[in-house]
Amino acid sequence: MKRFYQKSLQFIGLLLFIFLGLIACDNSVKIERSQPLPQDPLIEVYFNLNEAKGSDYRDPYRNIDRPGDNLEKIIINTINSAQSTIDIAVQEFRLPNIAKALVKQAEKGIKVRIILENNYHQSFTDFTSKMITEMTTREKQRYNQYFQFIDLNNDNKITQKELNQRDALSILNQSNIPIIDDTEDGSKGTGLMHHKFMVVDNKIIIVTSANFTLSG
């Protein structure tokens, strides 16, 4: 019996040695990031999860580093390049920096128009106690996340100053930029308004698979 235990301990020790060796080898392996592919002169492609070299950015809201293309910055740069018009159709719009860029362009005389999905046409202050009570679990979770996003000083209260900094629709509404939704024709909406595109000067088009919201 004693001999059996000795052999068992030796076997366990061998397995532990191999396991630690594998961990050491794994830690020493560095994954080389590939060089980015050249962009087409007329059609450029970007990814919010991009493992190519140089495709890193810092999230301006949460101050975290992310491996991917900064899609918000690309959109803002395109907005800033506008000479006459900016037309946007997007289901949900929650990114304040894009809203601020649009306001600046509108103040310069650029014609800005926005279409949203009717379920996302509310600024934060439009939510009533009744609406919040009737929210589904998922909707309440999203509401709480947005509350935390706007509550810059984490005091569990939302001030007008915080709304002016973080609530995209409040920022847009104060500028009188025209915003309509898919009930504009008098219907209740189709539930299919999932567009996500922007047209600048009738010649530059940005089409995305993501809403104007925080990346996960």
mmCIF file with all atom_site columns, C-alpha atoms in Angstrom:
data_model
loop_
_atom_site.group_PDB
_atom_site.id
_atom_site.type_symbol
_atom_site.label_atom_id
_atom_site.label_alt_id
_atom_site.label_comp_id
_atom_site.label_asym_id
_atom_site.label_entity_id
_atom_site.label_seq_id
_atom_site.pdbx_PDB_ins_code
_atom_site.Cartn_x
_atom_site.Cartn_y
_atom_site.Cartn_z
_atom_site.occupancy
_atom_site.B_iso_or_equiv
_atom_site.pdbx_formal_charge
_atom_site.auth_seq_id
_atom_site.auth_comp_id
_atom_site.auth_asym_id
_atom_site.auth_atom_id
_atom_site.pdbx_PDB_model_num
ATOM 1   C CA . MET A 1 1   ? 0.000   0.000  0.000   1.00 0.00 ? 1   MET A CA 1
ATOM 2   C CA . LYS A 1 2   ? 2.848   2.366  0.882   1.00 0.00 ? 2   LYS A CA 1
ATOM 3   C CA . ARG A 1 3   ? 4.493   1.665  -2.448  1.00 0.00 ? 3   ARG A CA 1
ATOM 4   C CA . PHE A 1 4   ? 1.202   2.409  -4.231  1.00 0.00 ? 4   PHE A CA 1
ATOM 5   C CA . TYR A 1 5   ? 0.957   5.837  -2.575  1.00 0.00 ? 5   TYR A CA 1
ATOM 6   C CA . GLN A 1 6   ? 4.574   6.633  -3.463  1.00 0.00 ? 6   GLN A CA 1
ATOM 7   C CA . LYS A 1 7   ? 3.937   5.854  -7.127  1.00 0.00 ? 7   LYS A CA 1
ATOM 8   C CA . SER A 1 8   ? 0.711   7.873  -7.040  1.00 0.00 ? 8   SER A CA 1
ATOM 9   C CA . LEU A 1 9   ? 2.542   10.881 -5.612  1.00 0.00 ? 9   LEU A CA 1
ATOM 10  C CA . GLN A 1 10  ? 5.257   10.528 -8.241  1.00 0.00 ? 10  GLN A CA 1
ATOM 11  C CA . PHE A 1 11  ? 2.617   10.426 -10.981 1.00 0.00 ? 11  PHE A CA 1
ATOM 12  C CA . ILE A 1 12  ? 0.819   13.474 -9.601  1.00 0.00 ? 12  ILE A CA 1
ATOM 13  C CA . GLY A 1 13  ? 4.129   15.304 -9.316  1.00 0.00 ? 13  GLY A CA 1
ATOM 14  C CA . LEU A 1 14  ? 4.912   14.514 -12.955 1.00 0.00 ? 14  LEU A CA 1
ATOM 15  C CA . LEU A 1 15  ? 1.521   15.815 -14.077 1.00 0.00 ? 15  LEU A CA 1
ATOM 16  C CA . LEU A 1 16  ? 2.028   19.000 -12.057 1.00 0.00 ? 16  LEU A CA 1
ATOM 17  C CA . PHE A 1 17  ? 5.467   19.493 -13.599 1.00 0.00 ? 17  PHE A CA 1
ATOM 18  C CA . ILE A 1 18  ? 4.057   19.088 -17.119 1.00 0.00 ? 18  ILE A CA 1
ATOM 19  C CA . PHE A 1 19  ? 1.164   21.439 -16.344 1.00 0.00 ? 19  PHE A CA 1
ATOM 20  C CA . LEU A 1 20  ? 3.462   24.167 -15.011 1.00 0.00 ? 20  LEU A CA 1
ATOM 21  C CA . GLY A 1 21  ? 5.712   23.721 -18.021 1.00 0.00 ? 21  GLY A CA 1
ATOM 22  C CA . LEU A 1 22  ? 2.800   24.210 -20.390 1.00 0.00 ? 22  LEU A CA 1
ATOM 23  C CA . ILE A 1 23  ? 1.763   27.378 -18.561 1.00 0.00 ? 23  ILE A CA 1
ATOM 24  C CA . ALA A 1 24  ? 5.306   28.747 -18.797 1.00 0.00 ? 24  ALA A CA 1
ATOM 25  C CA . CYS A 1 25  ? 5.428   27.998 -22.514 1.00 0.00 ? 25  CYS A CA 1
ATOM 26  C CA . ASP A 1 26  ? 2.021   29.572 -23.058 1.00 0.00 ? 26  ASP A CA 1
ATOM 27  C CA . ASN A 1 27  ? 3.058   32.780 -21.307 1.00 0.00 ? 27  ASN A CA 1
ATOM 28  C CA . SER A 1 28  ? 6.179   33.050 -23.432 1.00 0.00 ? 28  SER A CA 1
ATOM 29  C CA . VAL A 1 29  ? 4.273   32.872 -26.717 1.00 0.00 ? 29  VAL A CA 1
ATOM 30  C CA . LYS A 1 30  ? 3.397   36.275 -28.144 1.00 0.00 ? 30  LYS A CA 1
ATOM 31  C CA . ILE A 1 31  ? 0.770   36.513 -30.831 1.00 0.00 ? 31  ILE A CA 1
ATOM 32  C CA . GLU A 1 32  ? 2.081   38.720 -33.593 1.00 0.00 ? 32  GLU A CA 1
ATOM 33  C CA . ARG A 1 33  ? -0.589  41.136 -34.821 1.00 0.00 ? 33  ARG A CA 1
ATOM 34  C CA . SER A 1 34  ? -0.896  41.315 -38.584 1.00 0.00 ? 34  SER A CA 1
ATOM 35  C CA . GLN A 1 35  ? -0.268  44.406 -40.665 1.00 0.00 ? 35  GLN A CA 1
ATOM 36  C CA . PRO A 1 36  ? -3.451  46.251 -41.678 1.00 0.00 ? 36  PRO A CA 1
ATOM 37  C CA . LEU A 1 37  ? -4.641  45.637 -45.218 1.00 0.00 ? 37  LEU A CA 1
ATOM 38  C CA . PRO A 1 38  ? -4.591  48.597 -47.631 1.00 0.00 ? 38  PRO A CA 1
ATOM 39  C CA . GLN A 1 39  ? -7.920  50.387 -48.011 1.00 0.00 ? 39  GLN A CA 1
ATOM 40  C CA . ASP A 1 40  ? -9.691  50.771 -51.337 1.00 0.00 ? 40  ASP A CA 1
ATOM 41  C CA . PRO A 1 41  ? -9.634  54.450 -52.426 1.00 0.00 ? 41  PRO A CA 1
ATOM 42  C CA . LEU A 1 42  ? -13.428 54.512 -52.772 1.00 0.00 ? 42  LEU A CA 1
ATOM 43  C CA . ILE A 1 43  ? -14.662 51.976 -50.205 1.00 0.00 ? 43  ILE A CA 1
ATOM 44  C CA . GLU A 1 44  ? -13.062 51.880 -46.756 1.00 0.00 ? 44  GLU A CA 1
ATOM 45  C CA . VAL A 1 45  ? -13.823 49.154 -44.215 1.00 0.00 ? 45  VAL A CA 1
ATOM 46  C CA . TYR A 1 46  ? -13.443 49.347 -40.432 1.00 0.00 ? 46  TYR A CA 1
ATOM 47  C CA . PHE A 1 47  ? -14.114 46.987 -37.521 1.00 0.00 ? 47  PHE A CA 1
ATOM 48  C CA . ASN A 1 48  ? -14.768 47.746 -33.853 1.00 0.00 ? 48  ASN A CA 1
ATOM 49  C CA . LEU A 1 49  ? -12.870 44.516 -33.107 1.00 0.00 ? 49  LEU A CA 1
ATOM 50  C CA . ASN A 1 50  ? -9.738  44.673 -35.237 1.00 0.00 ? 50  ASN A CA 1
ATOM 51  C CA . GLU A 1 51  ? -6.575  42.727 -34.372 1.00 0.00 ? 51  GLU A CA 1
ATOM 52  C CA . ALA A 1 52  ? -4.386  44.458 -36.978 1.00 0.00 ? 52  ALA A CA 1
ATOM 53  C CA . LYS A 1 53  ? -1.383  46.508 -35.832 1.00 0.00 ? 53  LYS A CA 1
ATOM 54  C CA . GLY A 1 54  ? -2.220  50.093 -34.960 1.00 0.00 ? 54  GLY A CA 1
ATOM 55  C CA . SER A 1 55  ? -5.939  49.430 -34.603 1.00 0.00 ? 55  SER A CA 1
ATOM 56  C CA . ASP A 1 56  ? -6.209  50.484 -30.972 1.00 0.00 ? 56  ASP A CA 1
ATOM 57  C CA . TYR A 1 57  ? -7.980  53.378 -29.323 1.00 0.00 ? 57  TYR A CA 1
ATOM 58  C CA . ARG A 1 58  ? -9.076  54.642 -25.926 1.00 0.00 ? 58  ARG A CA 1
ATOM 59  C CA . ASP A 1 59  ? -12.797 54.762 -25.258 1.00 0.00 ? 59  ASP A CA 1
ATOM 60  C CA . PRO A 1 60  ? -13.402 58.467 -24.431 1.00 0.00 ? 60  PRO A CA 1
ATOM 61  C CA . TYR A 1 61  ? -16.285 57.706 -22.063 1.00 0.00 ? 61  TYR A CA 1
ATOM 62  C CA . ARG A 1 62  ? -14.989 54.776 -20.017 1.00 0.00 ? 62  ARG A CA 1
ATOM 63  C CA . ASN A 1 63  ? -11.249 55.448 -20.458 1.00 0.00 ? 63  ASN A CA 1
ATOM 64  C CA . ILE A 1 64  ? -10.482 51.876 -21.480 1.00 0.00 ? 64  ILE A CA 1
ATOM 65  C CA . ASP A 1 65  ? -8.142  50.730 -24.244 1.00 0.00 ? 65  ASP A CA 1
ATOM 66  C CA . ARG A 1 66  ? -9.763  48.707 -27.002 1.00 0.00 ? 66  ARG A CA 1
ATOM 67  C CA . PRO A 1 67  ? -8.258  46.662 -29.881 1.00 0.00 ? 67  PRO A CA 1
ATOM 68  C CA . GLY A 1 68  ? -10.243 47.944 -32.825 1.00 0.00 ? 68  GLY A CA 1
ATOM 69  C CA . ASP A 1 69  ? -11.027 50.880 -35.093 1.00 0.00 ? 69  ASP A CA 1
ATOM 70  C CA . ASN A 1 70  ? -12.443 53.976 -33.431 1.00 0.00 ? 70  ASN A CA 1
ATOM 71  C CA . LEU A 1 71  ? -15.736 54.031 -35.317 1.00 0.00 ? 71  LEU A CA 1
ATOM 72  C CA . GLU A 1 72  ? -17.072 57.039 -33.427 1.00 0.00 ? 72  GLU A CA 1
ATOM 73  C CA . LYS A 1 73  ? -14.022 59.096 -34.381 1.00 0.00 ? 73  LYS A CA 1
ATOM 74  C CA . ILE A 1 74  ? -14.394 58.060 -38.033 1.00 0.00 ? 74  ILE A CA 1
ATOM 75  C CA . ILE A 1 75  ? -18.028 59.201 -37.975 1.00 0.00 ? 75  ILE A CA 1
ATOM 76  C CA . ILE A 1 76  ? -17.132 62.498 -36.267 1.00 0.00 ? 76  ILE A CA 1
ATOM 77  C CA . ASN A 1 77  ? -14.320 63.214 -38.735 1.00 0.00 ? 77  ASN A CA 1
ATOM 78  C CA . THR A 1 78  ? -16.747 62.659 -41.603 1.00 0.00 ? 78  THR A CA 1
ATOM 79  C CA . ILE A 1 79  ? -19.293 64.975 -39.951 1.00 0.00 ? 79  ILE A CA 1
ATOM 80  C CA . ASN A 1 80  ? -16.613 67.638 -39.568 1.00 0.00 ? 80  ASN A CA 1
ATOM 81  C CA . SER A 1 81  ? -15.790 67.372 -43.284 1.00 0.00 ? 81  SER A CA 1
ATOM 82  C CA . ALA A 1 82  ? -19.350 68.251 -44.344 1.00 0.00 ? 82  ALA A CA 1
ATOM 83  C CA . GLN A 1 83  ? -19.766 71.292 -46.574 1.00 0.00 ? 83  GLN A CA 1
ATOM 84  C CA . SER A 1 84  ? -23.538 71.425 -47.039 1.00 0.00 ? 84  SER A CA 1
ATOM 85  C CA . THR A 1 85  ? -25.653 68.532 -45.710 1.00 0.00 ? 85  THR A CA 1
ATOM 86  C CA . ILE A 1 86  ? -25.651 65.671 -43.195 1.00 0.00 ? 86  ILE A CA 1
ATOM 87  C CA . ASP A 1 87  ? -28.476 63.124 -43.269 1.00 0.00 ? 87  ASP A CA 1
ATOM 88  C CA . ILE A 1 88  ? -28.624 60.343 -40.666 1.00 0.00 ? 88  ILE A CA 1
ATOM 89  C CA . ALA A 1 89  ? -30.931 57.348 -40.291 1.00 0.00 ? 89  ALA A CA 1
ATOM 90  C CA . VAL A 1 90  ? -30.157 55.253 -37.225 1.00 0.00 ? 90  VAL A CA 1
ATOM 91  C CA . GLN A 1 91  ? -32.272 53.123 -34.926 1.00 0.00 ? 91  GLN A CA 1
ATOM 92  C CA . GLU A 1 92  ? -30.706 54.303 -31.642 1.00 0.00 ? 92  GLU A CA 1
ATOM 93  C CA . PHE A 1 93  ? -28.572 57.401 -30.985 1.00 0.00 ? 93  PHE A CA 1
ATOM 94  C CA . ARG A 1 94  ? -26.805 57.600 -27.596 1.00 0.00 ? 94  ARG A CA 1
ATOM 95  C CA . LEU A 1 95  ? -23.265 58.868 -28.328 1.00 0.00 ? 95  LEU A CA 1
ATOM 96  C CA . PRO A 1 96  ? -22.958 62.476 -27.105 1.00 0.00 ? 96  PRO A CA 1
ATOM 97  C CA . ASN A 1 97  ? -19.722 63.274 -28.939 1.00 0.00 ? 97  ASN A CA 1
ATOM 98  C CA . ILE A 1 98  ? -21.407 62.597 -32.280 1.00 0.00 ? 98  ILE A CA 1
ATOM 99  C CA . ALA A 1 99  ? -24.342 64.767 -31.184 1.00 0.00 ? 99  ALA A CA 1
ATOM 100 C CA . LYS A 1 100 ? -21.985 67.610 -30.243 1.00 0.00 ? 100 LYS A CA 1
ATOM 101 C CA . ALA A 1 101 ? -20.223 67.386 -33.615 1.00 0.00 ? 101 ALA A CA 1
ATOM 102 C CA . LEU A 1 102 ? -23.585 67.623 -35.393 1.00 0.00 ? 102 LEU A CA 1
ATOM 103 C CA . VAL A 1 103 ? -24.596 70.653 -33.314 1.00 0.00 ? 103 VAL A CA 1
ATOM 104 C CA . LYS A 1 104 ? -21.362 72.464 -34.211 1.00 0.00 ? 104 LYS A CA 1
ATOM 105 C CA . GLN A 1 105 ? -21.919 71.810 -37.894 1.00 0.00 ? 105 GLN A CA 1
ATOM 106 C CA . ALA A 1 106 ? -25.549 72.945 -37.683 1.00 0.00 ? 106 ALA A CA 1
ATOM 107 C CA . GLU A 1 107 ? -24.393 76.178 -36.037 1.00 0.00 ? 107 GLU A CA 1
ATOM 108 C CA . LYS A 1 108 ? -22.122 76.748 -39.047 1.00 0.00 ? 108 LYS A CA 1
ATOM 109 C CA . GLY A 1 109 ? -25.085 76.497 -41.389 1.00 0.00 ? 109 GLY A CA 1
ATOM 110 C CA . ILE A 1 110 ? -24.746 72.850 -42.400 1.00 0.00 ? 110 ILE A CA 1
ATOM 111 C CA . LYS A 1 111 ? -28.187 71.285 -42.950 1.00 0.00 ? 111 LYS A CA 1
ATOM 112 C CA . VAL A 1 112 ? -28.562 68.353 -40.531 1.00 0.00 ? 112 VAL A CA 1
ATOM 113 C CA . ARG A 1 113 ? -31.504 65.919 -40.556 1.00 0.00 ? 113 ARG A CA 1
ATOM 114 C CA . ILE A 1 114 ? -32.006 62.807 -38.408 1.00 0.00 ? 114 ILE A CA 1
ATOM 115 C CA . ILE A 1 115 ? -34.435 59.867 -38.509 1.00 0.00 ? 115 ILE A CA 1
ATOM 116 C CA . LEU A 1 116 ? -34.727 57.498 -35.524 1.00 0.00 ? 116 LEU A CA 1
ATOM 117 C CA . GLU A 1 117 ? -36.757 54.434 -34.588 1.00 0.00 ? 117 GLU A CA 1
ATOM 118 C CA . ASN A 1 118 ? -39.734 55.621 -32.523 1.00 0.00 ? 118 ASN A CA 1
ATOM 119 C CA . ASN A 1 119 ? -38.875 53.446 -29.506 1.00 0.00 ? 119 ASN A CA 1
ATOM 120 C CA . TYR A 1 120 ? -35.571 55.318 -29.187 1.00 0.00 ? 120 TYR A CA 1
ATOM 121 C CA . HIS A 1 121 ? -36.842 58.841 -29.804 1.00 0.00 ? 121 HIS A CA 1
ATOM 122 C CA . GLN A 1 122 ? -36.878 59.789 -26.122 1.00 0.00 ? 122 GLN A CA 1
ATOM 123 C CA . SER A 1 123 ? -34.277 61.894 -24.411 1.00 0.00 ? 123 SER A CA 1
ATOM 124 C CA . PHE A 1 124 ? -33.515 60.855 -20.836 1.00 0.00 ? 124 PHE A CA 1
ATOM 125 C CA . THR A 1 125 ? -35.940 63.405 -19.365 1.00 0.00 ? 125 THR A CA 1
ATOM 126 C CA . ASP A 1 126 ? -38.791 62.072 -21.532 1.00 0.00 ? 126 ASP A CA 1
ATOM 127 C CA . PHE A 1 127 ? -38.993 58.868 -19.489 1.00 0.00 ? 127 PHE A CA 1
ATOM 128 C CA . THR A 1 128 ? -41.888 59.090 -17.032 1.00 0.00 ? 128 THR A CA 1
ATOM 129 C CA . SER A 1 129 ? -42.272 57.057 -13.843 1.00 0.00 ? 129 SER A CA 1
ATOM 130 C CA . LYS A 1 130 ? -45.035 55.069 -15.558 1.00 0.00 ? 130 LYS A CA 1
ATOM 131 C CA . MET A 1 131 ? -42.793 54.285 -18.543 1.00 0.00 ? 131 MET A CA 1
ATOM 132 C CA . ILE A 1 132 ? -39.977 53.138 -16.248 1.00 0.00 ? 132 ILE A CA 1
ATOM 133 C CA . THR A 1 133 ? -42.338 50.952 -14.185 1.00 0.00 ? 133 THR A CA 1
ATOM 134 C CA . GLU A 1 134 ? -43.680 49.248 -17.322 1.00 0.00 ? 134 GLU A CA 1
ATOM 135 C CA . MET A 1 135 ? -40.235 48.491 -18.755 1.00 0.00 ? 135 MET A CA 1
ATOM 136 C CA . THR A 1 136 ? -39.235 44.893 -19.389 1.00 0.00 ? 136 THR A CA 1
ATOM 137 C CA . THR A 1 137 ? -36.258 43.493 -17.483 1.00 0.00 ? 137 THR A CA 1
ATOM 138 C CA . ARG A 1 138 ? -33.978 44.134 -20.465 1.00 0.00 ? 138 ARG A CA 1
ATOM 139 C CA . GLU A 1 139 ? -35.319 47.664 -20.967 1.00 0.00 ? 139 GLU A CA 1
ATOM 140 C CA . LYS A 1 140 ? -34.867 48.455 -17.260 1.00 0.00 ? 140 LYS A CA 1
ATOM 141 C CA . GLN A 1 141 ? -31.302 47.151 -17.407 1.00 0.00 ? 141 GLN A CA 1
ATOM 142 C CA . ARG A 1 142 ? -30.532 49.376 -20.396 1.00 0.00 ? 142 ARG A CA 1
ATOM 143 C CA . TYR A 1 143 ? -32.181 52.340 -18.660 1.00 0.00 ? 143 TYR A CA 1
ATOM 144 C CA . ASN A 1 144 ? -30.027 51.827 -15.557 1.00 0.00 ? 144 ASN A CA 1
ATOM 145 C CA . GLN A 1 145 ? -26.893 51.542 -17.683 1.00 0.00 ? 145 GLN A CA 1
ATOM 146 C CA . TYR A 1 146 ? -27.755 54.804 -19.438 1.00 0.00 ? 146 TYR A CA 1
ATOM 147 C CA . PHE A 1 147 ? -28.478 56.449 -16.085 1.00 0.00 ? 147 PHE A CA 1
ATOM 148 C CA . GLN A 1 148 ? -24.990 55.482 -14.899 1.00 0.00 ? 148 GLN A CA 1
ATOM 149 C CA . PHE A 1 149 ? -23.499 56.743 -18.162 1.00 0.00 ? 149 PHE A CA 1
ATOM 150 C CA . ILE A 1 150 ? -25.072 60.184 -17.708 1.00 0.00 ? 150 ILE A CA 1
ATOM 151 C CA . ASP A 1 151 ? -24.434 60.388 -13.943 1.00 0.00 ? 151 ASP A CA 1
ATOM 152 C CA . LEU A 1 152 ? -20.875 61.684 -14.256 1.00 0.00 ? 152 LEU A CA 1
ATOM 153 C CA . ASN A 1 153 ? -20.265 62.282 -10.541 1.00 0.00 ? 153 ASN A CA 1
ATOM 154 C CA . ASN A 1 154 ? -21.979 59.040 -9.457  1.00 0.00 ? 154 ASN A CA 1
ATOM 155 C CA . ASP A 1 155 ? -24.261 60.754 -6.949  1.00 0.00 ? 155 ASP A CA 1
ATOM 156 C CA . ASN A 1 156 ? -27.358 58.916 -8.235  1.00 0.00 ? 156 ASN A CA 1
ATOM 157 C CA . LYS A 1 157 ? -28.851 62.196 -9.468  1.00 0.00 ? 157 LYS A CA 1
ATOM 158 C CA . ILE A 1 158 ? -29.041 63.574 -13.001 1.00 0.00 ? 158 ILE A CA 1
ATOM 159 C CA . THR A 1 159 ? -28.452 67.309 -13.410 1.00 0.00 ? 159 THR A CA 1
ATOM 160 C CA . GLN A 1 160 ? -29.008 69.504 -16.452 1.00 0.00 ? 160 GLN A CA 1
ATOM 161 C CA . LYS A 1 161 ? -25.253 69.920 -16.751 1.00 0.00 ? 161 LYS A CA 1
ATOM 162 C CA . GLU A 1 162 ? -24.828 66.153 -16.968 1.00 0.00 ? 162 GLU A CA 1
ATOM 163 C CA . LEU A 1 163 ? -27.607 65.925 -19.554 1.00 0.00 ? 163 LEU A CA 1
ATOM 164 C CA . ASN A 1 164 ? -25.846 68.582 -21.621 1.00 0.00 ? 164 ASN A CA 1
ATOM 165 C CA . GLN A 1 165 ? -22.672 66.507 -21.497 1.00 0.00 ? 165 GLN A CA 1
ATOM 166 C CA . ARG A 1 166 ? -23.964 62.961 -21.928 1.00 0.00 ? 166 ARG A CA 1
ATOM 167 C CA . ASP A 1 167 ? -27.565 62.712 -23.185 1.00 0.00 ? 167 ASP A CA 1
ATOM 168 C CA . ALA A 1 168 ? -27.250 62.760 -26.972 1.00 0.00 ? 168 ALA A CA 1
ATOM 169 C CA . LEU A 1 169 ? -30.898 63.555 -27.709 1.00 0.00 ? 169 LEU A CA 1
ATOM 170 C CA . SER A 1 170 ? -31.006 66.371 -25.140 1.00 0.00 ? 170 SER A CA 1
ATOM 171 C CA . ILE A 1 171 ? -27.962 67.868 -26.853 1.00 0.00 ? 171 ILE A CA 1
ATOM 172 C CA . LEU A 1 172 ? -29.602 67.582 -30.281 1.00 0.00 ? 172 LEU A CA 1
ATOM 173 C CA . ASN A 1 173 ? -32.989 68.893 -29.128 1.00 0.00 ? 173 ASN A CA 1
ATOM 174 C CA . GLN A 1 174 ? -31.441 72.065 -27.727 1.00 0.00 ? 174 GLN A CA 1
ATOM 175 C CA . SER A 1 175 ? -30.001 72.864 -31.153 1.00 0.00 ? 175 SER A CA 1
ATOM 176 C CA . ASN A 1 176 ? -33.318 72.582 -33.021 1.00 0.00 ? 176 ASN A CA 1
ATOM 177 C CA . ILE A 1 177 ? -31.884 69.973 -35.392 1.00 0.00 ? 177 ILE A CA 1
ATOM 178 C CA . PRO A 1 178 ? -34.947 68.326 -36.996 1.00 0.00 ? 178 PRO A CA 1
ATOM 179 C CA . ILE A 1 179 ? -35.477 64.773 -35.736 1.00 0.00 ? 179 ILE A CA 1
ATOM 180 C CA . ILE A 1 180 ? -38.302 62.524 -36.901 1.00 0.00 ? 180 ILE A CA 1
ATOM 181 C CA . ASP A 1 181 ? -39.032 58.820 -36.467 1.00 0.00 ? 181 ASP A CA 1
ATOM 182 C CA . ASP A 1 182 ? -40.868 56.030 -38.261 1.00 0.00 ? 182 ASP A CA 1
ATOM 183 C CA . THR A 1 183 ? -44.248 57.242 -36.988 1.00 0.00 ? 183 THR A CA 1
ATOM 184 C CA . GLU A 1 184 ? -43.954 60.481 -38.962 1.00 0.00 ? 184 GLU A CA 1
ATOM 185 C CA . ASP A 1 185 ? -46.382 59.116 -41.586 1.00 0.00 ? 185 ASP A CA 1
ATOM 186 C CA . GLY A 1 186 ? -49.097 58.752 -38.959 1.00 0.00 ? 186 GLY A CA 1
ATOM 187 C CA . SER A 1 187 ? -48.535 55.033 -38.421 1.00 0.00 ? 187 SER A CA 1
ATOM 188 C CA . LYS A 1 188 ? -47.439 53.287 -35.229 1.00 0.00 ? 188 LYS A CA 1
ATOM 189 C CA . GLY A 1 189 ? -44.105 52.450 -36.812 1.00 0.00 ? 189 GLY A CA 1
ATOM 190 C CA . THR A 1 190 ? -43.131 49.225 -38.490 1.00 0.00 ? 190 THR A CA 1
ATOM 191 C CA . GLY A 1 191 ? -40.694 47.858 -35.925 1.00 0.00 ? 191 GLY A CA 1
ATOM 192 C CA . LEU A 1 192 ? -38.289 47.480 -38.839 1.00 0.00 ? 192 LEU A CA 1
ATOM 193 C CA . MET A 1 193 ? -36.515 50.841 -38.700 1.00 0.00 ? 193 MET A CA 1
ATOM 194 C CA . HIS A 1 194 ? -33.060 49.374 -38.104 1.00 0.00 ? 194 HIS A CA 1
ATOM 195 C CA . HIS A 1 195 ? -31.192 51.622 -40.538 1.00 0.00 ? 195 HIS A CA 1
ATOM 196 C CA . LYS A 1 196 ? -27.675 52.658 -39.586 1.00 0.00 ? 196 LYS A CA 1
ATOM 197 C CA . PHE A 1 197 ? -26.257 55.034 -42.171 1.00 0.00 ? 197 PHE A CA 1
ATOM 198 C CA . MET A 1 198 ? -25.149 58.614 -42.714 1.00 0.00 ? 198 MET A CA 1
ATOM 199 C CA . VAL A 1 199 ? -24.926 60.596 -45.965 1.00 0.00 ? 199 VAL A CA 1
ATOM 200 C CA . VAL A 1 200 ? -22.684 63.670 -46.102 1.00 0.00 ? 200 VAL A CA 1
ATOM 201 C CA . ASP A 1 201 ? -22.911 66.222 -48.916 1.00 0.00 ? 201 ASP A CA 1
ATOM 202 C CA . ASN A 1 202 ? -24.857 63.652 -50.965 1.00 0.00 ? 202 ASN A CA 1
ATOM 203 C CA . LYS A 1 203 ? -21.604 61.917 -51.883 1.00 0.00 ? 203 LYS A CA 1
ATOM 204 C CA . ILE A 1 204 ? -20.067 60.275 -48.796 1.00 0.00 ? 204 ILE A CA 1
ATOM 205 C CA . ILE A 1 205 ? -21.932 57.365 -47.213 1.00 0.00 ? 205 ILE A CA 1
ATOM 206 C CA . ILE A 1 206 ? -21.157 55.599 -43.943 1.00 0.00 ? 206 ILE A CA 1
ATOM 207 C CA . VAL A 1 207 ? -23.061 52.347 -43.400 1.00 0.00 ? 207 VAL A CA 1
ATOM 208 C CA . THR A 1 208 ? -22.609 50.465 -40.135 1.00 0.00 ? 208 THR A CA 1
ATOM 209 C CA . SER A 1 209 ? -23.879 47.321 -38.461 1.00 0.00 ? 209 SER A CA 1
ATOM 210 C CA . ALA A 1 210 ? -23.958 49.125 -35.105 1.00 0.00 ? 210 ALA A CA 1
ATOM 211 C CA . ASN A 1 211 ? -26.151 51.838 -33.649 1.00 0.00 ? 211 ASN A CA 1
ATOM 212 C CA . PHE A 1 212 ? -24.694 55.089 -32.340 1.00 0.00 ? 212 PHE A CA 1
ATOM 213 C CA . THR A 1 213 ? -24.239 53.504 -28.908 1.00 0.00 ? 213 THR A CA 1
ATOM 214 C CA . LEU A 1 214 ? -21.372 52.340 -26.705 1.00 0.00 ? 214 LEU A CA 1
ATOM 215 C CA . SER A 1 215 ? -19.504 49.293 -27.935 1.00 0.00 ? 215 SER A CA 1
ATOM 216 C CA . GLY A 1 216 ? -19.815 46.238 -25.711 1.00 0.00 ? 216 GLY A CA 1
#
